[in-house]
Every structure is written in C-alpha cells, then in structure tokens.
GROMACS .gro file of C-alpha atoms in nm:
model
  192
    1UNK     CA    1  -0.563  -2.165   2.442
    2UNK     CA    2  -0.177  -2.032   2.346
    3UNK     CA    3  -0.209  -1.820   2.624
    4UNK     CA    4  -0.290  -2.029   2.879
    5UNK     CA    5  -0.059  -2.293   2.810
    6UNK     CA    6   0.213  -2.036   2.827
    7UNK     CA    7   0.145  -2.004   3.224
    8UNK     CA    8   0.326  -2.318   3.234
    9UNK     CA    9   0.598  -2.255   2.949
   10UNK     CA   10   0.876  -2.216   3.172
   11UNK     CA   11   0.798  -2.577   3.390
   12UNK     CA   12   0.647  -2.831   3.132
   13UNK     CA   13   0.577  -2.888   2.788
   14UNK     CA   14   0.223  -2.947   2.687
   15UNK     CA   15   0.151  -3.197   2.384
   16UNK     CA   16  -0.128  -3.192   2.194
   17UNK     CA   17  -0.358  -3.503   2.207
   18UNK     CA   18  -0.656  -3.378   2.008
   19UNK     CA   19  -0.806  -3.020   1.928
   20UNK     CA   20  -0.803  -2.831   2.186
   21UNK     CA   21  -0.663  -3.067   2.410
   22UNK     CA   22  -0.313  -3.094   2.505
   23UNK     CA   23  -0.144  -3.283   2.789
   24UNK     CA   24   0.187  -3.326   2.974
   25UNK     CA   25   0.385  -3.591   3.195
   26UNK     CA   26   0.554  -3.564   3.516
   27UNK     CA   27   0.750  -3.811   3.676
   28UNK     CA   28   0.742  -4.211   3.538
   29UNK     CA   29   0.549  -4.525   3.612
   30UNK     CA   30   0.318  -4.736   3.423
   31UNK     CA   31   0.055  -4.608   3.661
   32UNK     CA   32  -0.121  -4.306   3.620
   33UNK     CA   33  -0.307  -4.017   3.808
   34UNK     CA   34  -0.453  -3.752   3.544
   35UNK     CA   35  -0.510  -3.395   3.689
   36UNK     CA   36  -0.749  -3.253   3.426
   37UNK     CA   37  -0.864  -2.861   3.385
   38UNK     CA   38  -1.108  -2.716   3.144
   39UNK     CA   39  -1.062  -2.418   2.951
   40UNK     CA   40  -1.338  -2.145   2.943
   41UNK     CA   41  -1.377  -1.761   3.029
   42UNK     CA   42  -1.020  -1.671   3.093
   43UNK     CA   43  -1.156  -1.348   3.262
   44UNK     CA   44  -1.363  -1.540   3.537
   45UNK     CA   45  -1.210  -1.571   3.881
   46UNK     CA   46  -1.307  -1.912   3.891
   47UNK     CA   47  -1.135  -2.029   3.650
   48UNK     CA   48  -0.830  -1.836   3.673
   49UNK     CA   49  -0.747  -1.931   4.028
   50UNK     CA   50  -0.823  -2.301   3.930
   51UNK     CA   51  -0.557  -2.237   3.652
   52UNK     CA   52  -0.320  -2.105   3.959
   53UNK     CA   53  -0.383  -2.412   4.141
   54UNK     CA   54  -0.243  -2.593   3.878
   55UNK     CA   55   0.039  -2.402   3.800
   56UNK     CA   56   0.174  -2.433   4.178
   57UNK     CA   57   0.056  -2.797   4.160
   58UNK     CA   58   0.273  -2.851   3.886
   59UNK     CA   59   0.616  -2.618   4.090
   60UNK     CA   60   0.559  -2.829   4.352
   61UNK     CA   61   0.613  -3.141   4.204
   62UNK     CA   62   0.886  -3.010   4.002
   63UNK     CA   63   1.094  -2.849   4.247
   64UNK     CA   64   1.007  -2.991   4.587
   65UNK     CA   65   0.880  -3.356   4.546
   66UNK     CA   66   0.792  -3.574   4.215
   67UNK     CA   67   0.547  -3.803   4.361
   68UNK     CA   68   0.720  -4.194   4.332
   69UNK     CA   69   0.595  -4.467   4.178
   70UNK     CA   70   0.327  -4.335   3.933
   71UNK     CA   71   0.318  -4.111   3.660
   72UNK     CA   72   0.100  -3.768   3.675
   73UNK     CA   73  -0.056  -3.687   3.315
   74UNK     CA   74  -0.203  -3.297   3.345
   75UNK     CA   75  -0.489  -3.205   3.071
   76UNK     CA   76  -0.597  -2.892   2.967
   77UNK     CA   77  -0.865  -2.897   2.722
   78UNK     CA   78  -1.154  -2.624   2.633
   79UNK     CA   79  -1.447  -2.678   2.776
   80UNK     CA   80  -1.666  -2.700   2.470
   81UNK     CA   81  -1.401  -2.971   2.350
   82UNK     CA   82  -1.488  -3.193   2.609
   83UNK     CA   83  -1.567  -3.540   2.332
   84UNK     CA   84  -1.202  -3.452   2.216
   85UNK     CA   85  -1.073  -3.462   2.582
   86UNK     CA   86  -1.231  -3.836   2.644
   87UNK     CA   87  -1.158  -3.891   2.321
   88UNK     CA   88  -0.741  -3.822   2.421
   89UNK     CA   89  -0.814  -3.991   2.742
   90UNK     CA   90  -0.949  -4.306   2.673
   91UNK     CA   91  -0.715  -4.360   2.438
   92UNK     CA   92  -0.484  -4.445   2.789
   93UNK     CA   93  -0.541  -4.805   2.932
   94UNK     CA   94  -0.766  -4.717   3.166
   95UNK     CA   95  -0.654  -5.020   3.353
   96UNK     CA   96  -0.340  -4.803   3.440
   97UNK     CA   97  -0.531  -4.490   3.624
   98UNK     CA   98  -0.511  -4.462   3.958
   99UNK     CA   99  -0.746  -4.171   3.998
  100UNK     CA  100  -0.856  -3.882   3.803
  101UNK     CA  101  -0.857  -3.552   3.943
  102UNK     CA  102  -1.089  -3.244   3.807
  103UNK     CA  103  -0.940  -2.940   3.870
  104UNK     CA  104  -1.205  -2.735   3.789
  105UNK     CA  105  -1.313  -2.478   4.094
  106UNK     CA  106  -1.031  -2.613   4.262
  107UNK     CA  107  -0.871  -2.255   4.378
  108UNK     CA  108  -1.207  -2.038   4.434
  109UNK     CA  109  -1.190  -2.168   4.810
  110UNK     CA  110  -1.424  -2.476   4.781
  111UNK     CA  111  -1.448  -2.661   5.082
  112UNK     CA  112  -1.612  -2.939   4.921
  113UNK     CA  113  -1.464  -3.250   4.688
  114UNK     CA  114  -1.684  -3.517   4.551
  115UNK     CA  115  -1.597  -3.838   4.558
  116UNK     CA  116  -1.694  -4.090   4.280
  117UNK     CA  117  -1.619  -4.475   4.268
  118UNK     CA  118  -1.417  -4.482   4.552
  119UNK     CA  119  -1.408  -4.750   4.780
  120UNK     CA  120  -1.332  -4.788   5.184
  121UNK     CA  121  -0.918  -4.775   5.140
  122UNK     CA  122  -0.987  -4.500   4.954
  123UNK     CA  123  -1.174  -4.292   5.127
  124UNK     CA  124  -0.971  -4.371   5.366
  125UNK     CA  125  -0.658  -4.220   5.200
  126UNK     CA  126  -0.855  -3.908   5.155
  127UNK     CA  127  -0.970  -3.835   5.493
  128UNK     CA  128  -0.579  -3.919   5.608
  129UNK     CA  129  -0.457  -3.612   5.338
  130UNK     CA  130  -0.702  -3.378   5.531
  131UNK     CA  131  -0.651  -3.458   5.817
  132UNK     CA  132  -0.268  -3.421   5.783
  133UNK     CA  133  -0.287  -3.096   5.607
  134UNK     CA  134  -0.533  -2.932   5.849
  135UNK     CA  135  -0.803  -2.835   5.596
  136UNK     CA  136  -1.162  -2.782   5.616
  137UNK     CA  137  -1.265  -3.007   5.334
  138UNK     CA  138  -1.580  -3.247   5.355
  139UNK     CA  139  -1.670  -3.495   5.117
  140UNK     CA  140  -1.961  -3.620   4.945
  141UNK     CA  141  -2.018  -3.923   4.731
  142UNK     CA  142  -2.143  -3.847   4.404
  143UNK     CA  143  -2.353  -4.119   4.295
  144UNK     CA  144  -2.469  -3.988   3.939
  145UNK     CA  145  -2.283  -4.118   3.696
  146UNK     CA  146  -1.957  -3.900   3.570
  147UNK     CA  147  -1.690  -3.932   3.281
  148UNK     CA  148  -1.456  -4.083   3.281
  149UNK     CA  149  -1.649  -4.338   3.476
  150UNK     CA  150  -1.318  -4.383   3.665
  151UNK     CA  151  -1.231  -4.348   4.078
  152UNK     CA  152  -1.240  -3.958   4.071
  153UNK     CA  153  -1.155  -3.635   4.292
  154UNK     CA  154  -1.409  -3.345   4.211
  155UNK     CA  155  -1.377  -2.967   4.363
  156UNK     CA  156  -1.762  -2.883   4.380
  157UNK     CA  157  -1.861  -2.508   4.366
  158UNK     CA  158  -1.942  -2.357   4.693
  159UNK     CA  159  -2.357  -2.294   4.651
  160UNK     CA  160  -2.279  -2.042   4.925
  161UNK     CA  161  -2.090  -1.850   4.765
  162UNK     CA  162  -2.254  -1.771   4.410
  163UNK     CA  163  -2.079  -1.410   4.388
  164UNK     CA  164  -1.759  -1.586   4.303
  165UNK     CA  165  -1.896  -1.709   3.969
  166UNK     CA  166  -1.969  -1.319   3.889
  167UNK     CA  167  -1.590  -1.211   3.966
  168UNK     CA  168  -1.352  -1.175   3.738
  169UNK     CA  169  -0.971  -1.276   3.779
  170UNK     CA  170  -0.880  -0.903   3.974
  171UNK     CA  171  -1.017  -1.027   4.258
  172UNK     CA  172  -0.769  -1.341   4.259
  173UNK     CA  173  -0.558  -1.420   4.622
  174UNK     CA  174  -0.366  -1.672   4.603
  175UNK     CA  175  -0.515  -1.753   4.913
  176UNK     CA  176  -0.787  -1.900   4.741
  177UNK     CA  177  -0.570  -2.215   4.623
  178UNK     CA  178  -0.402  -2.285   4.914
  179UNK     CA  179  -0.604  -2.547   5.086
  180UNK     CA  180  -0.678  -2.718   4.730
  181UNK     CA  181  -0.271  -2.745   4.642
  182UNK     CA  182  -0.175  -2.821   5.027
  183UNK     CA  183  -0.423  -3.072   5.000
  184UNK     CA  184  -0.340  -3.234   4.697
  185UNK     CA  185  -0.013  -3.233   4.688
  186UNK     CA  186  -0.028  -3.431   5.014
  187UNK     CA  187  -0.269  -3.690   4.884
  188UNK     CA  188  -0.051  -3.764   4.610
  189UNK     CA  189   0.293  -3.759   4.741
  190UNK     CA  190   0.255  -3.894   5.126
  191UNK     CA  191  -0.106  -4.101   5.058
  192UNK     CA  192  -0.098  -4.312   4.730
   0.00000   0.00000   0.00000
C-alpha cells in the first residue's frame, strides 16, 4: 500500500482511517462527495490506469479548480479490506454525502457508469456533464443493492473488452483516463 500512496506524495496527504484504509480531504464544506479506489494487483492495467485517473483527478482540483461548496474525501483502501473501508466510511454522517464515486475501472476506457439511487435531478446532472464534455458514456441504473447504500457513480467494466483484465500496467495510455477525468471533473466542478 506505501507504494501506492506515494503516487500522490507530492499533492495530498493520505490519513489512515482503519487498516488498510487511508483517506484525504480536498477543499471544505460540511458536505461531502467521497471518490473511493480499491487496492489490488498493482501489476494489472486495470487497476493502474484507474490509479492514474485518480492521480490527475486529484492535479486537477489542486491546481486548476477546487470544486466550491463541498468537501471531496478520496479513499484508498485494499480490496480484501473492504469491512475496514465501510467501517472508516460510515463512521461520516452519511446525512452529509452528496454522492459517492467508485473509481474502480475508471481509466481502462469504460464507456459505461452505473447509476445507483439517483433520482430525476440527478440524472439529470449527469447527462448535462456528458453532454458538456463530449463523451461517449451511457448509463445504466443498477438496481441490486450496493454499499454504501448511498446515491453512487460506478465505472462498469467493458464486457467487450475482456483482454484488458489480462494486461498488465505496460500497456497503460493515458488515453485510457481521459474521458473518465474530463468527465468527472466536470460533474463535480460545473454540475453539483
């Protein structure tokens, strides 16, 4: 885990919440959005592209725009930790999240987000980030149950694309996170 959280020693400094789980803040508010990214082979492309995603996710809102209003809490946690990570999570008021976003498969090129507990004015907000940014996302509603049980954002593998789970991180462009970080970074700084 020391070496991952390194990637990000030079922008933020990660606390840690439980085992294996650590967390950081950016910007202030009462409010929350939580980015969240589990930890597990370091070697796979999948992962390590997601953990790009992040890192520029995180450069963005540090040195271009903070997004106003609401505070963004980022966990990393390994994957076979993932009690400890709810654990650390719920011990938030959960009254005080505005959405939770899973970052895992976010920067393999997935075209496809799930959407969980959202309503109308959110969806809304969703399809007005991809629009705006241009990107071939769709959406689809998950309807079995996920936790948190909380209004989420999901990157969904690509079932088209099953190769990319056999990959490891040499084969990492970063144009595999761009339409994930433009994306994002819209819906939280222009949207909410």
């Amino acid at each position: 885990m020391k070496d991952v959280l390194e990637v990000f020693e030079k922008y933020v400094k990660f606390i840690q919440a439980d085992k294996e789980v650590f967390y950081t803040d950016i910007g202030y508010g009462e409010k929350f959005v939580t980015i969240s990214l589990s930890v597990f082979d370091q070697e796979s492309l999948i992962f390590y592209s997601s953990l790009q995603a992040l890192k520029e996710i995180i450069k963005r809102f540090l040195n271009i725009k903070t997004p106003k209003g609401f505070r963004t809490r980022v966990f990393i946690y390994r994957r076979e930790k993932f009690e400890n990570f709810i654990n650390a999570y719920q011990s938030i008021n959960l009254q005080n999240i505005i959405y939770n976003i899973n970052l895992d498969y976010a920067g393999t090129g997935s075209n496809t987000i799930g959407i969980y507990k959202m309503e109308e004015e959110d969806i809304k907000k969703v399809i007005k980030s991809i629009e705006i940014t241009d990107t071939s996302i769709s959406l689809i509603n998950i309807k079995e149950p996920l936790t948190p049980n909380l209004k989420s954002l999901v990157f969904l593998k690509d079932e088209n694309n099953l190769l990319i789970e056999k990959l490891d991180k040499n084969y990492y462009d970063s144009y595999l996170i761009n339409k994930s970080v433009v994306f994002l970074t819209n819906f939280l700084n222009k949207v909410i």
